[in-house]
Amino acid sequence: MTGPVRYGIAEGIAVATIASPPVNALSAAMRAGLAEAVRRACADPAIRALVIAAEGRTWIAGADISEFGKPPVSPTLAELIAMLDGCPKPVVAAIHAAALGGGLEVAMACSARVLGPKAKLGLPEVKLGLLPGSGGTQRAPRLMGAAAALRLMAEGEPLDAAAAMAAGLGDMLAEDDLVMVATAHAAALAEGPPPPPVSRRDAGLGPREAFEAEAAKLTRRAATEPQVAAMIACVRACYELPFVEAVAQERAAFLALLDDPRSKALRHVFFAERDAAKIADIPAGTAPRKVARAAVLGAGTMGGGIAMCFANAGIPVRVIETDDAALRRGLDRIRATYGASVKRGSLSAEALEARMALIEGAVGLEAAKEADVIVEAVFEEMGLKKQVFATLDRVAKPGAILASNTSYLDIDEMAAATSRPGDVLGMHFFSPANVMKLLEVVRAKATAPDALATAAELGRRLGKVPVVVGVCFGFVGNRMLARRTQQVERLLLEGALPQQVDKALTDFGFRMGPCAMGDLAGLDIGWRIRQATGKRAPVADALVEAGRLGQKTGKGYYLYPEGARAGVPDAEVAALIEAIAAREGVARRAIPQDEILDRLLLPMVNEGARILEEGIAARPGDVDVIWLHGYGWPAWTGGPMHWAGARGLAQIAARLAQFAEASGDDSLRPAPLLARRAAEGRGFG
Ligand code: 3H9
């Protein structure tokens, strides 16, 4: 048998081996290969049982997500699974790595599962806005109990081999020789009476009360995540409906979810995240440079957070400051941040010490000379940055990556301060750097392809989602954010209050609105940038000038009585805004929430279109990934560019034109790319 499934026979046991790189997804060809193996094993009287094994980094990663929404090709996964379920000879799954989604559903339709030490079993469909759609909601409860199965599906996180054994998903653990052990197990099963198919093991469901208690814990999520509501209903059907009817209910629910815009958006995110890792237009096979040691310049909040990223990834890092006192403060802050994780129970005391042991403090730039990558996180001032880069040019070893963590300054200018601009790029972390997933890798004019590949690979080693962007003021994320910030200011002057602005965004799905966010970060940050760039924001400036810097001073857009983390609206702020509006000659009016939302989001989409047209971002999905991982844009809307496309660019263009008309601000006119795509009836993708 050719194709992705090899068929072999050893001592009366057939072994079907899957090899379909990269992840053994259940493509049409693979389903056909497996179905053929089952048919052949059943038809051959010399065969007593069948083992399904696989090669590669996963056992089966699940259904082929890229086939979703296309016409079904027989044998469908449901047909294959029905064949396995009805197979008169024992079928044993020999699982060496991840069996996810449809992959685990295949395994659960087998008579038994033998796990290798690196096996991982999970049903991650929830993350794609789906539920297991090939009998998983019926078989997992019969193997592990309905309550535990519901938890597995709702969390979407895989169990490792030991946990899967304890849960009842695995029948046997094979420390080594997995296929041999599975073959022996299959032969043993063939000796006795055939094991009942999992579809008939109703005794495994466990008490209904335990399931209902688990379902009750998911009430809140079920209200907003349709896939969670559907999985509760399907698992409940285990108790109420015959297996075949319950599977039909699951199928109908799966198809309905597949069509839901939220699932479409989450599937877009899945591929966009993976595409973002691909760097356009660098020669194929460009090898990244070796990174064994790092240095971070600056032990402030940002520098400290970046140093923690290296230590968390097991990379020794030197944190460099200009004097002992600043260094001490920085190192103390890092220890305190780790200490908080130990208190919360998310880090052990030993791990804290192990990570601190990887972080070494030093004074003076000479200390950066052994590092393979140097990230500067010094004060945002071009003169200082250029000085730092000129010094690094002298001290850094040849081939070291010289990276700036600047949020908006010109990296080309910094590169020009060195004699090795090919080694210079941006690594823009987001605050708090040790937590936020996004890393903008900024490609300057002269950045060498292998330097870029190194930064992107390093980003992944640090557990980040790296996205390559070009040089411009604020790069992608902050450049779009500036459009939103501008609108916040105008909305406040024209009639909205901070709590109304924030509510528009939290109702949309952001965890926090821009005013609460500003208070958390400190309003002085934006103020300092405006001072340096000659811009003004009457309301935000007035708050800072009145000493209202945000949470750290107990008041900003909101009041924070006695160190409270959630702010309360403050009448003083309302009065201040009204006074400034009067001073600026702006007549205030009640602004409906949908207008607030559109005025916050549409100018960002417009800026995203300009960014794409200028080539600052390579793909619309890259812009989405940046907003999802750097700014908390709700994933189930797919990110700004996907969301805009799904809503309809024609409508967005019309709305922007209205805003431009009403405000006299031409920058709100639909960007050429947006206008073109709107006219063509297309999205950005
Ligand atoms: C399902 O099963 C529904 C059923 O219940 C019912 C159906 C009727 N399909 O992540 P990586 C590609 S829903 C298609 O970088 P890693 C991926 O795009 C599915 N393609 O590797 C990438 O392509 P490229 C439930 C897939 O080693 C390449 O493989 N299963 C699929 O870091 C490498 O991926 C899931 O949700 C797929 N299912 O991580 C699991 N999976 O190179 C989804 C991957 O062109 N997958 N690709 O960019 C994962 O979580 C990770 O890929 C995995 C490997 C952990 C497996």
XYZ file of C-alpha atoms and ligand atoms in Angstrom:
741
model
C 0.000 0.000 0.000
C 1.431 3.390 -0.924
C 0.444 6.845 0.300
C 0.466 7.998 3.892
C -0.314 4.565 5.410
C 2.049 1.565 5.134
C 0.638 -1.918 5.665
C 2.748 -4.745 7.047
C 2.165 -8.136 8.656
C 4.069 -9.763 11.497
C 3.024 -13.154 12.832
C -0.625 -12.836 11.915
C -0.970 -9.259 13.170
C -1.333 -6.461 10.620
C 0.421 -3.169 11.375
C -0.755 0.002 9.627
C 1.883 2.723 9.990
C 0.917 6.320 9.328
C 3.537 8.682 7.924
C 2.044 11.942 6.731
C 4.299 14.848 7.692
C 4.287 17.317 9.257
C 1.725 16.239 11.853
C -0.249 13.248 10.478
C -3.479 15.224 10.110
C -6.404 13.091 8.932
C -6.387 14.117 5.273
C -8.593 12.349 2.715
C -5.581 10.272 1.597
C -4.820 9.197 5.142
C -8.421 8.264 5.887
C -8.494 6.213 2.692
C -5.233 4.498 3.678
C -6.517 3.623 7.144
C -9.886 2.423 5.814
C -8.085 0.214 3.319
C -5.917 -1.234 6.123
C -9.017 -2.081 8.178
C -10.726 -3.636 5.153
C -7.665 -5.695 4.280
C -7.114 -6.908 7.826
C -10.780 -7.898 8.119
C -10.821 -9.693 4.766
C -7.632 -11.700 5.303
C -8.375 -14.858 7.308
C -4.671 -15.121 8.235
C -4.851 -11.798 10.131
C -5.942 -11.960 13.776
C -5.753 -8.296 14.746
C -4.644 -4.862 13.544
C -2.282 -2.323 15.144
C -2.380 1.335 14.110
C 0.995 3.007 14.647
C 2.510 6.226 13.331
C 5.846 7.914 12.651
C 6.771 11.530 13.145
C 6.339 14.224 15.778
C 2.663 13.430 16.394
C 0.559 10.252 16.279
C -2.423 11.980 14.644
C -2.908 15.748 15.135
C -6.621 15.561 14.345
C -8.876 16.285 11.413
C -7.226 18.250 8.622
C -8.384 21.748 9.532
C -7.669 23.031 6.023
C -10.397 20.668 4.679
C -13.121 22.200 6.900
C -15.859 23.881 4.939
C -14.988 21.950 1.749
C -17.261 19.207 0.354
C -16.712 15.959 2.313
C -14.615 13.262 0.649
C -15.363 9.608 1.391
C -14.292 7.861 3.516
C -15.159 10.620 5.962
C -13.759 10.492 9.469
C -17.183 9.364 10.685
C -17.159 6.486 8.182
C -13.632 5.449 9.156
C -14.526 5.530 12.831
C -17.666 3.464 12.238
C -15.477 0.879 10.461
C -13.112 0.705 13.434
C -16.004 0.474 15.879
C -17.574 -2.382 13.951
C -14.341 -4.238 13.161
C -14.756 -7.883 14.207
C -11.012 -8.219 14.913
C -9.246 -6.333 17.710
C -7.662 -3.037 16.670
C -4.975 -1.575 18.937
C -3.728 2.008 18.722
C 0.032 2.270 19.419
C 0.355 5.933 20.382
C 3.921 7.296 20.527
C 3.129 11.043 20.578
C 0.195 13.460 20.446
C -3.225 12.020 19.583
C -5.413 15.096 19.333
C -8.999 15.803 18.349
C -10.009 13.466 15.532
C -6.746 11.593 16.234
C -7.896 10.683 19.725
C -11.328 9.894 18.317
C -9.688 7.323 16.010
C -7.793 5.898 18.988
C -10.962 5.730 21.105
C -12.759 3.804 18.355
C -10.069 1.098 18.621
C -10.404 -1.866 20.970
C -7.423 -0.727 23.096
C -4.776 1.987 23.379
C -1.133 1.337 24.224
C 0.765 4.506 25.119
C 4.424 5.330 24.718
C 6.052 7.538 27.390
C 5.731 10.636 25.160
C 2.062 10.091 24.294
C -0.260 13.048 24.791
C -4.006 12.620 24.537
C -6.347 15.545 24.128
C -9.462 17.028 22.573
C -8.423 20.611 21.705
C -11.394 21.365 19.395
C -12.698 23.910 21.925
C -9.824 26.213 20.929
C -11.114 26.201 17.351
C -14.664 26.973 18.460
C -15.659 23.346 17.834
C -16.414 20.156 19.735
C -15.132 16.660 18.998
C -17.243 15.763 15.973
C -16.519 12.110 15.358
C -17.912 10.399 18.403
C -15.469 11.952 20.891
C -18.244 13.363 23.069
C -19.630 9.814 23.363
C -16.520 7.636 23.598
C -14.385 9.772 25.940
C -17.134 9.693 28.622
C -17.387 5.889 28.323
C -13.630 5.503 28.836
C -12.875 8.092 31.488
C -16.236 9.018 33.016
C -18.496 11.789 31.769
C -17.339 14.432 34.275
C -13.631 13.989 33.484
C -14.344 13.804 29.746
C -16.269 17.075 29.834
C -13.360 18.706 31.665
C -10.884 17.393 29.068
C -12.985 18.804 26.224
C -13.709 22.151 27.849
C -10.077 22.767 28.830
C -8.668 21.515 25.543
C -5.296 20.708 27.157
C -3.834 17.247 26.479
C -3.033 14.722 29.191
C 0.447 13.200 29.275
C 0.867 9.427 29.190
C 0.717 8.943 32.962
C -2.343 11.160 33.364
C -4.081 9.508 30.409
C -3.453 6.078 31.971
C -4.798 7.248 35.324
C -7.859 8.723 33.599
C -8.636 5.441 31.817
C -7.905 6.599 28.273
C -4.922 4.260 27.949
C -4.952 0.500 28.525
C -1.228 -0.095 28.784
C 1.977 1.925 29.066
C 4.979 0.726 27.030
C 8.260 2.221 28.226
C 9.942 1.120 24.972
C 9.276 -1.068 21.918
C 5.806 0.449 21.673
C 4.798 -1.300 18.448
C 6.019 -4.665 19.732
C 4.093 -4.261 22.971
C 0.983 -3.155 21.067
C 1.322 -6.105 18.678
C 1.618 -8.527 21.588
C -1.411 -6.911 23.213
C -3.388 -7.203 19.975
C -2.433 -10.894 19.726
C -3.535 -11.477 23.322
C -6.883 -9.750 22.684
C -7.393 -11.934 19.614
C -7.059 -15.029 21.801
C -10.053 -14.245 24.010
C -13.601 -13.110 23.334
C -13.583 -9.818 21.366
C -13.494 -6.792 23.709
C -16.744 -4.789 23.570
C -16.457 -1.674 21.402
C -16.096 1.502 23.442
C -19.471 2.633 22.072
C -21.086 -0.051 24.239
C -19.177 0.529 27.464
C -21.966 2.525 29.166
C -20.820 1.400 32.600
C -17.842 3.711 32.214
C -19.963 6.892 32.199
C -19.904 7.242 35.977
C -22.557 8.896 38.110
C -24.703 11.496 36.416
C -24.506 13.826 39.444
C -20.722 14.108 39.011
C -21.237 15.093 35.376
C -23.961 17.635 36.239
C -21.683 19.189 38.868
C -18.924 19.560 36.267
C -21.405 21.010 33.758
C -22.596 23.529 36.348
C -19.030 24.840 36.699
C -19.128 25.708 32.998
C -22.382 27.689 33.088
C -20.676 31.041 32.581
C -18.505 29.882 29.713
C -21.441 28.101 28.098
C -23.286 31.426 27.927
C -20.625 32.983 25.692
C -18.920 29.994 24.029
C -21.407 28.033 21.920
C -19.022 25.076 21.617
C -18.973 24.686 25.408
C -22.788 24.725 25.569
C -22.883 22.139 22.771
C -20.375 19.812 24.418
C -22.352 19.841 27.674
C -25.518 18.927 25.753
C -23.742 16.165 23.816
C -22.123 14.580 26.869
C -25.467 14.757 28.684
C -26.928 12.803 25.759
C -24.687 9.863 26.794
C -27.187 9.339 29.640
C -30.308 10.102 27.662
C -30.000 8.813 24.099
C -28.921 5.617 22.382
C -25.310 5.891 21.149
C -26.238 6.265 17.469
C -28.704 9.079 18.140
C -26.263 10.869 20.415
C -23.584 10.678 17.705
C -26.067 12.181 15.231
C -26.727 15.021 17.687
C -22.973 15.580 18.051
C -22.565 15.652 14.265
C -25.316 18.246 13.865
C -23.770 20.380 16.615
C -20.325 20.086 14.994
C -21.635 21.201 11.600
C -23.500 24.144 13.118
C -20.351 25.251 14.953
C -18.247 24.840 11.804
C -20.437 27.489 10.205
C -20.334 29.844 13.184
C -18.294 33.001 12.473
C -16.561 32.566 15.845
C -15.145 29.189 14.834
C -14.159 30.554 11.431
C -12.294 33.333 13.216
C -10.507 30.917 15.572
C -9.473 28.721 12.638
C -8.153 31.820 10.889
C -6.122 32.553 14.043
C -4.710 29.003 14.068
C -3.274 29.377 10.565
C -2.350 33.062 10.992
C -0.220 32.210 14.040
C 1.647 29.583 12.076
C 2.020 31.750 8.976
C 3.401 34.579 11.081
C 6.402 32.350 11.825
C 7.284 32.317 8.125
C 9.489 35.166 7.018
C 8.683 36.343 3.530
C 11.530 36.897 1.065
C 14.520 35.461 2.900
C 16.419 32.744 1.040
C 15.050 29.253 1.729
C 17.183 27.333 4.189
C 18.625 30.461 5.869
C 20.124 29.041 9.056
C 19.717 31.006 12.273
C 22.850 31.878 14.254
C 23.617 30.070 17.499
C 22.360 31.774 20.649
C 23.834 30.403 23.863
C 24.169 33.572 25.967
C 22.268 36.814 26.109
C 22.674 40.291 27.527
C 19.975 42.809 28.348
C 20.863 46.472 28.734
C 18.749 48.176 31.364
C 17.326 46.597 34.510
C 14.109 48.592 34.533
C 10.670 46.984 34.341
C 11.100 46.162 30.658
C 14.738 45.054 30.817
C 14.024 42.901 33.876
C 11.031 41.272 32.185
C 13.100 40.509 29.073
C 15.885 38.998 31.190
C 13.271 36.758 32.827
C 12.182 35.556 29.367
C 15.742 34.356 28.683
C 16.102 32.720 32.106
C 12.692 31.039 31.739
C 13.936 29.518 28.470
C 17.141 28.309 30.152
C 19.399 30.835 28.400
C 22.038 32.471 30.652
C 21.609 36.238 30.581
C 23.583 39.197 31.858
C 21.572 42.195 32.975
C 23.664 45.312 32.528
C 23.155 48.669 34.226
C 25.107 51.873 34.527
C 25.486 51.712 38.318
C 25.266 49.265 41.211
C 22.192 50.779 42.828
C 20.055 50.552 39.661
C 21.303 47.013 39.102
C 20.434 45.972 42.655
C 16.942 47.446 42.328
C 16.429 45.646 39.026
C 17.610 42.262 40.290
C 15.483 42.650 43.432
C 12.446 43.371 41.281
C 13.072 40.241 39.188
C 13.365 38.109 42.338
C 10.177 39.658 43.716
C 8.286 38.896 40.489
C 9.406 35.267 40.617
C 8.583 35.289 44.334
C 4.998 36.272 43.545
C 4.732 33.235 41.234
C 6.052 30.996 44.025
C 3.416 32.442 46.378
C 0.696 31.789 43.805
C 1.973 28.230 43.452
C 2.811 28.507 39.747
C 6.589 28.205 40.338
C 8.572 26.110 42.821
C 11.133 27.674 45.137
C 13.845 25.550 43.462
C 12.810 26.777 40.012
C 13.043 30.352 41.301
C 16.637 29.764 42.402
C 17.478 27.960 39.153
C 16.196 30.906 37.126
C 17.926 33.506 39.294
C 21.154 31.498 38.848
C 20.890 32.115 35.090
C 20.614 35.884 35.601
C 23.857 37.658 36.311
C 24.083 41.378 37.036
C 26.903 43.558 35.702
C 27.795 47.227 35.408
C 29.089 48.706 32.150
C 28.575 47.733 28.508
C 31.869 45.810 28.348
C 29.992 43.020 30.135
C 28.027 42.373 26.920
C 31.078 41.139 25.043
C 30.375 37.390 25.314
C 26.685 37.577 24.435
C 25.299 36.116 21.200
C 22.321 38.420 21.422
C 22.132 41.798 23.123
C 18.770 43.470 23.716
C 18.897 47.096 24.734
C 16.035 48.359 26.869
C 17.472 51.739 27.838
C 15.532 55.000 27.999
C 13.576 55.856 24.810
C 15.811 58.615 23.536
C 17.524 58.450 20.151
C 20.764 60.164 21.241
C 21.223 57.660 24.047
C 20.288 54.675 21.855
C 22.808 55.707 19.194
C 25.522 56.028 21.811
C 24.664 52.560 23.130
C 24.785 51.038 19.641
C 28.110 52.734 18.846
C 29.569 51.260 22.042
C 28.082 47.820 21.319
C 29.691 47.972 17.886
C 33.028 48.205 19.683
C 32.465 45.620 22.447
C 30.080 42.979 21.024
C 31.608 39.851 19.566
C 31.438 39.416 15.769
C 28.090 38.033 14.638
C 26.230 39.001 17.825
C 22.657 40.146 17.223
C 22.257 43.755 18.347
C 18.594 44.291 19.143
C 16.654 47.309 20.324
C 13.474 47.004 22.362
C 12.366 50.460 21.288
C 8.601 50.954 20.956
C 8.668 53.583 18.262
C 12.154 54.882 17.428
C 13.867 54.407 14.055
C 16.025 51.262 14.076
C 17.710 52.255 10.806
C 19.129 55.271 12.588
C 20.475 53.065 15.390
C 21.944 50.617 12.858
C 23.724 53.507 11.162
C 25.588 54.175 14.418
C 27.360 50.825 13.965
C 29.712 49.386 11.362
C 27.565 46.209 11.238
C 23.997 47.219 10.367
C 23.293 43.673 9.139
C 23.338 42.527 12.776
C 20.922 45.203 14.002
C 17.168 44.708 14.358
C 14.306 45.362 16.741
C 12.986 42.914 19.302
C 9.937 44.707 20.607
C 8.566 43.014 23.716
C 5.241 43.977 25.270
C 4.725 44.810 28.899
C 4.887 42.787 31.125
C 7.586 41.219 28.948
C 7.730 37.976 30.913
C 3.986 37.444 30.353
C 2.889 38.904 27.023
C 3.217 36.504 24.091
C 3.830 38.995 21.310
C 7.282 39.807 19.970
C 7.531 42.254 17.082
C 10.773 41.434 15.272
C 11.637 44.654 13.480
C 13.480 44.291 10.216
C 15.596 47.325 9.427
C 16.806 48.209 5.914
C 20.125 46.397 6.249
C 19.160 43.560 8.623
C 20.786 40.332 7.364
C 18.409 37.421 6.610
C 20.153 35.129 9.099
C 19.976 37.803 11.810
C 16.230 38.048 11.202
C 15.832 34.259 11.240
C 17.806 34.165 14.514
C 15.549 36.700 16.215
C 12.406 34.895 15.062
C 13.691 31.509 16.208
C 14.867 32.979 19.481
C 11.393 34.459 19.950
C 9.900 30.983 19.687
C 12.490 29.614 22.133
C 11.375 32.319 24.544
C 7.788 31.079 24.187
C 6.701 34.142 22.219
C 4.750 34.526 19.016
C 7.246 36.416 16.848
C 5.910 38.540 13.986
C 8.268 40.261 11.552
C 7.425 43.919 10.876
C 9.102 46.816 9.107
C 10.402 50.118 10.446
C 7.927 52.968 10.955
C 6.786 55.063 13.909
C 5.291 52.592 16.417
C 5.746 49.591 14.059
C 2.438 47.723 13.643
C 0.863 47.449 17.079
C 1.547 50.883 18.522
C 0.987 52.624 15.203
C -2.559 51.234 15.110
C -3.003 51.874 18.825
C -2.221 55.553 18.271
C -5.316 55.774 16.047
C -7.454 54.395 18.828
C -5.893 56.668 21.434
C -6.634 59.677 19.239
C -10.286 58.661 19.106
C -10.482 58.119 22.881
C -9.437 61.714 23.353
C -11.999 62.982 20.817
C -14.811 60.834 22.189
C -14.169 62.174 25.688
C -14.258 65.754 24.456
C -17.376 65.181 22.347
C -19.474 63.677 25.108
C -18.361 60.241 26.321
C -16.963 59.466 29.762
C -14.051 57.069 30.409
C -16.400 54.338 31.680
C -18.487 54.545 28.475
C -15.431 54.344 26.250
C -14.120 51.353 28.200
C -17.495 49.594 28.239
C -17.720 49.717 24.445
C -14.504 47.714 24.237
C -15.104 45.321 27.140
C -18.557 44.517 25.733
C -16.802 43.782 22.432
C -14.547 41.321 24.244
C -11.410 43.168 25.354
C -10.455 42.443 28.951
C -9.850 46.145 29.565
C -10.776 49.415 27.936
C -8.221 52.035 26.915
C -8.779 54.321 29.914
C -8.380 51.538 32.472
C -5.372 50.341 30.467
C -3.829 53.818 30.511
C -4.289 53.995 34.266
C -2.602 50.623 34.682
C 0.400 51.464 32.514
C 0.762 55.025 33.852
C -0.526 58.057 31.972
C 2.879 59.726 32.200
C 4.268 57.325 29.560
C 2.082 58.726 26.765
C 2.552 62.239 28.114
C 6.340 61.923 27.867
C 6.103 60.649 24.280
C 3.789 63.545 23.366
C 6.175 66.021 24.947
C 9.047 64.570 22.946
C 7.121 64.577 19.675
C 5.272 67.891 20.052
C 1.796 66.336 20.171
C -1.051 67.118 22.537
C -4.039 65.310 24.015
C -5.997 67.887 26.030
C -7.747 65.442 28.396
C -4.851 63.040 29.003
C -2.406 65.948 29.370
C -4.667 67.652 31.914
C -4.931 64.456 33.963
C -1.150 64.072 34.118
C -0.666 67.743 34.896
C -3.174 67.380 37.768
C -1.012 64.573 39.184
C -3.425 61.868 38.062
C -0.909 59.387 36.636
C -3.124 56.312 37.013
C -3.137 53.441 39.502
C 0.275 54.329 40.875
C -1.022 57.684 42.173
C -4.427 56.277 43.179
C -6.191 58.247 40.453
C -6.140 58.726 36.704
C -9.169 58.368 34.450
C -10.656 56.574 37.456
C -10.298 56.673 41.214
C -8.513 53.799 42.973
C -9.485 54.090 46.618
C -6.919 52.486 48.906
C -4.932 50.735 46.213
C -7.975 49.074 44.576
C -7.105 47.543 41.198
C -10.486 48.224 39.613
C -11.139 51.921 39.226
C -14.389 53.702 40.030
C -15.744 56.612 37.973
C -14.778 59.988 39.384
C -17.051 63.053 39.185
C -13.932 65.231 39.271
C -12.781 63.687 35.970
C -16.195 64.274 34.390
C -16.017 67.925 35.448
C -12.456 68.246 34.180
C -13.431 66.813 30.780
C -16.423 69.153 30.512
C -14.249 72.137 31.334
C -11.661 71.174 28.727
C -14.355 70.581 26.087
C -15.732 74.061 26.796
C -12.239 75.523 26.583
C -11.619 73.759 23.249
C -15.028 74.869 21.950
C -16.378 71.310 21.536
C -20.147 70.887 22.045
C -20.798 67.679 24.028
C -23.581 65.202 23.109
C -24.643 61.694 24.119
C -22.710 59.272 21.897
C -24.322 55.851 21.305
C -22.206 52.841 22.233
C -22.093 51.474 18.672
C -20.652 54.761 17.466
C -18.072 54.704 20.256
C -17.052 51.190 19.269
C -16.792 51.974 15.566
C -14.830 55.116 16.193
C -12.359 53.164 18.307
C -11.945 50.182 15.991
C -12.431 51.363 12.409
C -9.579 53.898 12.344
C -7.331 51.058 13.539
C -8.452 48.828 10.689
C -7.815 51.732 8.312
C -4.293 52.122 9.675
C -3.831 48.363 9.354
C -4.700 48.687 5.662
C -2.036 51.394 5.236
C 0.472 49.210 7.069
C -0.249 46.355 4.663
C -0.015 48.555 1.620
C 3.344 49.919 2.780
C 4.608 46.380 3.395
C 5.266 47.081 7.088
C 3.352 43.852 7.787
C 3.558 40.998 5.292
C 0.067 39.553 5.754
C -3.280 40.688 7.202
C -3.036 37.674 9.527
C 0.213 39.103 10.944
C -1.647 42.258 11.968
C -4.316 40.072 13.589
C -1.747 38.014 15.501
C -0.109 41.205 16.780
C -3.399 42.508 18.165
C -4.440 39.168 19.609
C -1.209 38.544 21.487
C -0.045 42.064 22.258
C -3.229 43.955 23.064
C -5.889 41.428 24.037
C -8.075 41.696 20.946
C -10.717 38.936 21.455
C -9.577 35.802 19.611
C -13.087 34.702 18.612
C -13.367 37.740 16.339
C -10.132 36.735 14.584
C -8.228 40.022 15.033
C -8.890 43.443 13.476
C -8.345 42.600 9.813
C -10.303 39.348 9.872
C -13.084 40.997 11.881
C -13.319 43.851 9.400
C -13.457 41.444 6.453
C -16.162 39.363 8.117
C -18.227 42.463 8.841
C -17.857 43.678 5.263
C -15.283 46.210 4.084
C -17.882 48.145 2.080
C -19.767 48.949 5.270
C -16.531 49.826 7.050
C -15.425 52.112 4.242
C -18.793 53.895 4.268
C -18.638 54.392 8.019
C -15.075 55.738 7.864
C -16.106 58.168 5.130
C -18.912 59.393 7.425
C -16.455 59.904 10.305
C -14.052 61.781 8.027
C -16.890 63.997 6.840
C -18.178 64.739 10.336
C -14.754 65.475 11.829
C -13.027 67.064 8.858
C -10.140 64.642 9.527
C -8.978 63.307 6.180
C -6.864 60.605 7.796
C -10.157 58.857 8.536
C -10.954 58.494 4.827
C -10.769 54.851 3.747
C -7.164 53.930 2.931
C -6.639 53.016 -0.747
C -6.267 49.275 -0.041
C -9.419 49.245 2.081
C -11.360 51.171 -0.555
C -10.160 48.832 -3.318
C -11.016 45.683 -1.410
C -14.390 47.129 -0.437
C -15.156 47.884 -4.099
C -14.146 44.334 -5.067
C -16.398 42.896 -2.352
C -13.406 41.174 -0.727
C -11.804 41.022 2.686
C -8.097 41.664 3.337
C -7.079 37.997 3.009
C -10.761 17.936 14.832
O -10.013 17.014 14.926
C -12.242 17.804 14.645
C -12.756 16.410 14.887
O -13.166 16.270 16.220
C -13.977 16.115 14.053
C -13.825 16.223 12.583
C -15.021 15.768 11.813
N -4.877 20.229 10.255
O 1.674 23.761 15.010
P 2.800 23.404 14.120
C -0.119 22.136 10.285
S -10.211 19.539 14.853
C -4.184 20.803 9.267
O 3.741 24.472 13.679
P 4.032 21.895 16.247
C 0.170 23.560 10.695
O -0.708 24.451 10.056
C -8.451 19.389 15.011
N -2.931 21.286 9.432
O 3.653 22.196 14.721
C 1.596 23.700 10.234
O 1.578 23.910 8.830
P 2.679 24.831 8.146
C -8.041 19.072 16.389
C -2.385 21.164 10.640
O 4.922 20.723 16.218
C 2.190 22.337 10.490
O 1.087 21.441 10.552
N -6.617 19.143 16.497
C -3.059 20.577 11.701
O 4.468 23.149 16.927
C 2.978 22.236 11.768
O 2.162 22.697 12.848
C -5.970 20.286 16.803
O -6.578 21.294 17.070
C -4.360 20.085 11.480
N -5.072 19.492 12.445
O 2.661 21.488 16.930
C -4.477 20.213 16.839
N -2.268 20.610 12.797
O 3.986 24.204 8.454
C -3.894 21.316 16.007
C -1.126 21.196 12.411
O 2.294 24.827 6.704
N -2.463 21.264 15.920
N -1.182 21.531 11.111
O 2.508 26.166 8.791
C -1.632 21.585 16.934
O -2.034 21.906 18.034
C -0.161 21.560 16.645
O 0.015 21.684 15.263
C 0.574 20.285 17.132
C 2.032 20.299 16.576
C 0.603 20.266 18.650
C -0.096 19.052 16.613
